[in-house]
Tab-separated table of C-alpha atoms in Angstrom:
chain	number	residue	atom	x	y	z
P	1	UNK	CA	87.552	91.347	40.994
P	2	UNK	CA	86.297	88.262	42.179
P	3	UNK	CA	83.645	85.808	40.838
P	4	UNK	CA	82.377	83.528	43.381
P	5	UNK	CA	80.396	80.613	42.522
P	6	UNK	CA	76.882	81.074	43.402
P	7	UNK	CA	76.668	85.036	43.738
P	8	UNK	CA	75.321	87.231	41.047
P	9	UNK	CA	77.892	90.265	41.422
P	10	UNK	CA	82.109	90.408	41.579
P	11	UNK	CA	83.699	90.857	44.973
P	12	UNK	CA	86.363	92.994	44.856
P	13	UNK	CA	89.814	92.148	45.651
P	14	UNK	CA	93.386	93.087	46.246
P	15	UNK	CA	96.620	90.476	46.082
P	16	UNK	CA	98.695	91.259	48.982
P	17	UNK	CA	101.307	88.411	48.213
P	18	UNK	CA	102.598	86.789	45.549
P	19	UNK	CA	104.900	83.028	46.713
P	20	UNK	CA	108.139	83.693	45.402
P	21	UNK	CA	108.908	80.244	43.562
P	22	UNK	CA	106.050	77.762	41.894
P	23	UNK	CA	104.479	74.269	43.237
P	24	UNK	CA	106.711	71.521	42.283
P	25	UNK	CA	104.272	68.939	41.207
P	26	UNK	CA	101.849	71.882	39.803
P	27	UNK	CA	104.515	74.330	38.523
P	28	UNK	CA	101.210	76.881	40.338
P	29	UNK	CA	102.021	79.903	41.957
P	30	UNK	CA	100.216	80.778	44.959
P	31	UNK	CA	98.436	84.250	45.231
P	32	UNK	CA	97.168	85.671	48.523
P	33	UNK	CA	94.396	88.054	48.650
P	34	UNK	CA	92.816	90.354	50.629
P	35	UNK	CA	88.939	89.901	49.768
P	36	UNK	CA	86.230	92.684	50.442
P	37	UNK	CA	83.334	91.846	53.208
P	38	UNK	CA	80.457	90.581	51.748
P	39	UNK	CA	77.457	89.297	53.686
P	40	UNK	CA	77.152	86.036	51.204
P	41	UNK	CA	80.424	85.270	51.148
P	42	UNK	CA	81.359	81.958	53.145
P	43	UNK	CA	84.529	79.363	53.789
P	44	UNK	CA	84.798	76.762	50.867
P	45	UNK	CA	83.150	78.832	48.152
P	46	UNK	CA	84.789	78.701	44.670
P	47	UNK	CA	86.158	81.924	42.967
P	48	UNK	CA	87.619	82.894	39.367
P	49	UNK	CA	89.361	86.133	39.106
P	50	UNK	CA	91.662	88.207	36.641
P	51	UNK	CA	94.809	90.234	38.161
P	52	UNK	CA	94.483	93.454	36.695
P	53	UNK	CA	98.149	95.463	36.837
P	54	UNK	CA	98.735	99.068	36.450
P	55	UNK	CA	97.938	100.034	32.592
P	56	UNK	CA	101.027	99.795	30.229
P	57	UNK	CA	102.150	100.632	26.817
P	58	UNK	CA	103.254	97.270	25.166
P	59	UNK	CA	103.434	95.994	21.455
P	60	UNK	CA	101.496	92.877	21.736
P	61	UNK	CA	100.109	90.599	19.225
P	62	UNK	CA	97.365	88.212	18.802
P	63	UNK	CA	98.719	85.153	20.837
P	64	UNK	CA	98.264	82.679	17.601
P	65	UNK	CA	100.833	84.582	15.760
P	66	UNK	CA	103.536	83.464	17.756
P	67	UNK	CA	105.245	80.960	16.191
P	68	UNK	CA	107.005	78.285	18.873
P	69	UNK	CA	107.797	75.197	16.202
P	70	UNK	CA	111.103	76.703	15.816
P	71	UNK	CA	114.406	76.775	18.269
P	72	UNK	CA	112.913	80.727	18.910
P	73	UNK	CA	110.032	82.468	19.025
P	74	UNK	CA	108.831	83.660	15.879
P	75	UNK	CA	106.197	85.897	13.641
P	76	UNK	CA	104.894	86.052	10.449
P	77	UNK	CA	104.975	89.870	9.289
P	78	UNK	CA	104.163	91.458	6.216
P	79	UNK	CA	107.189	93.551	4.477
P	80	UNK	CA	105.368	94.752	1.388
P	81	UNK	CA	103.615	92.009	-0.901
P	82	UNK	CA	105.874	89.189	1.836
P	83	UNK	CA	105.328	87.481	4.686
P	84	UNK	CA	108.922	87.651	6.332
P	85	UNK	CA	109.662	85.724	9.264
P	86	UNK	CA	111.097	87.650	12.232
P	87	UNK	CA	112.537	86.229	15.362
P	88	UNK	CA	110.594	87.647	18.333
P	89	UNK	CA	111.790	87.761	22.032
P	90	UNK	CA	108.238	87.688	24.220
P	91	UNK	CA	106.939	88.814	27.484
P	92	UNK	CA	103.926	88.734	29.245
P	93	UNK	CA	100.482	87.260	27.719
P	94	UNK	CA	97.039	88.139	28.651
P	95	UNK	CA	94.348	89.032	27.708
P	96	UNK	CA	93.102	92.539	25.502
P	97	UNK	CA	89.433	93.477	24.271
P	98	UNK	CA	88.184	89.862	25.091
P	99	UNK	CA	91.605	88.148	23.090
P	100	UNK	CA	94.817	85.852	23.726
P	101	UNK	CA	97.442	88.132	23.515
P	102	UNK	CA	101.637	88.406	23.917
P	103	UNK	CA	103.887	91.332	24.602
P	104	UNK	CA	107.052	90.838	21.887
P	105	UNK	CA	109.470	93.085	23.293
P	106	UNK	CA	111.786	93.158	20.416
P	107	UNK	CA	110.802	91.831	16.778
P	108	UNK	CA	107.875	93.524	15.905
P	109	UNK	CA	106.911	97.532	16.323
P	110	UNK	CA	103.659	98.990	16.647
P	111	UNK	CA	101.938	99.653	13.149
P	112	UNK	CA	103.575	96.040	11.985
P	113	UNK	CA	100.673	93.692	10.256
P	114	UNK	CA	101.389	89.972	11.475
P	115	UNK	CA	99.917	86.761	10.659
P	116	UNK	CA	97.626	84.908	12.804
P	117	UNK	CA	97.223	80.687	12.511
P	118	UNK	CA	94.295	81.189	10.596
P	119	UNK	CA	96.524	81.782	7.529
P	120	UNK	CA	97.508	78.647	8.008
P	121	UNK	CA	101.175	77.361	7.595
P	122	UNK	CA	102.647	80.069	5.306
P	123	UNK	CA	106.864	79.960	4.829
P	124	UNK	CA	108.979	83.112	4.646
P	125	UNK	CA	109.096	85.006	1.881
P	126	UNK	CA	105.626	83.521	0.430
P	127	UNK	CA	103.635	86.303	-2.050
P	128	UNK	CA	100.517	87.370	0.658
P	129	UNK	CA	97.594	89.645	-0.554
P	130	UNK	CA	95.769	92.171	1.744
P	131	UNK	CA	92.519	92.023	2.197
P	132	UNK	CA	90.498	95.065	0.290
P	133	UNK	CA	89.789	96.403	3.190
P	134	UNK	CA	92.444	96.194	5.570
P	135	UNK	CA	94.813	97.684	2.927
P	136	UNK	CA	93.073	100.912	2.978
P	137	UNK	CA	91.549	101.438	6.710
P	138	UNK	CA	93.561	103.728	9.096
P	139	UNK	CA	94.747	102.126	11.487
């Protein structure tokens, strides 16, 4: 779906090609698509838009988890009373229930609590407390 500037409802749309290397001075890909008629719809108008692809099981993770200060990807994940660090390779990010997130495809399995950057900069092995709460809701 499309969102052009200047009309109250989404035009629907389809991406029928995809450039297969990036700008050089933009590192931008360039998307093609195929946009729905619409009587308001006019050359020059600006659009915003979201790719939505074929749902997918993935284990993804709240993009501020991901640790990149280090040679490799990383996460913060609790192992009992610890916060262990755990190298992480990634894949796509995106976006899930209105937040930044990453697919790790190896590193972290579904059911795994991780730290976010709210927790602020917390080393390996450091003593972490659940909150009340989460400890005991079903997740």
């Amino acid at each position: 779906m499309l969102q052009f500037e200047g009309l109250a409802e989404p035009v629907s749309a389809q991406v029928v090609r995809i450039n297969p290397s990036a700008s050089s001075g933009t590192r931008t890909v360039a998307a093609y698509l195929s946009v729905a008629p619409h009587p308001s719809l006019r050359q020059g108008l600006f659009a915003t838009g979201r790719i939505t692809l074929p749902g997918a099981t993935s284990v993804v993770v709240p993009s501020s988890a991901v640790r990149l200060d280090l040679p490799e990807p990383s996460v913060l994940v609790l192992e009992g009373d610890r916060a262990v660090q755990r190298k992480v390779t990634l894949g796509a990010t995106g976006e899930a229930q209105g937040l930044a997130v990453t697919e790790v495809l190896s590193g972290v399995k579904t059911g795994d609590w991780v730290l976010t950057a709210q927790a602020g900069a917390v080393r390996s092995g450091t003593l972490v407390q659940r909150p009340a709460a989460s400890a005991s809701s079903s997740r």
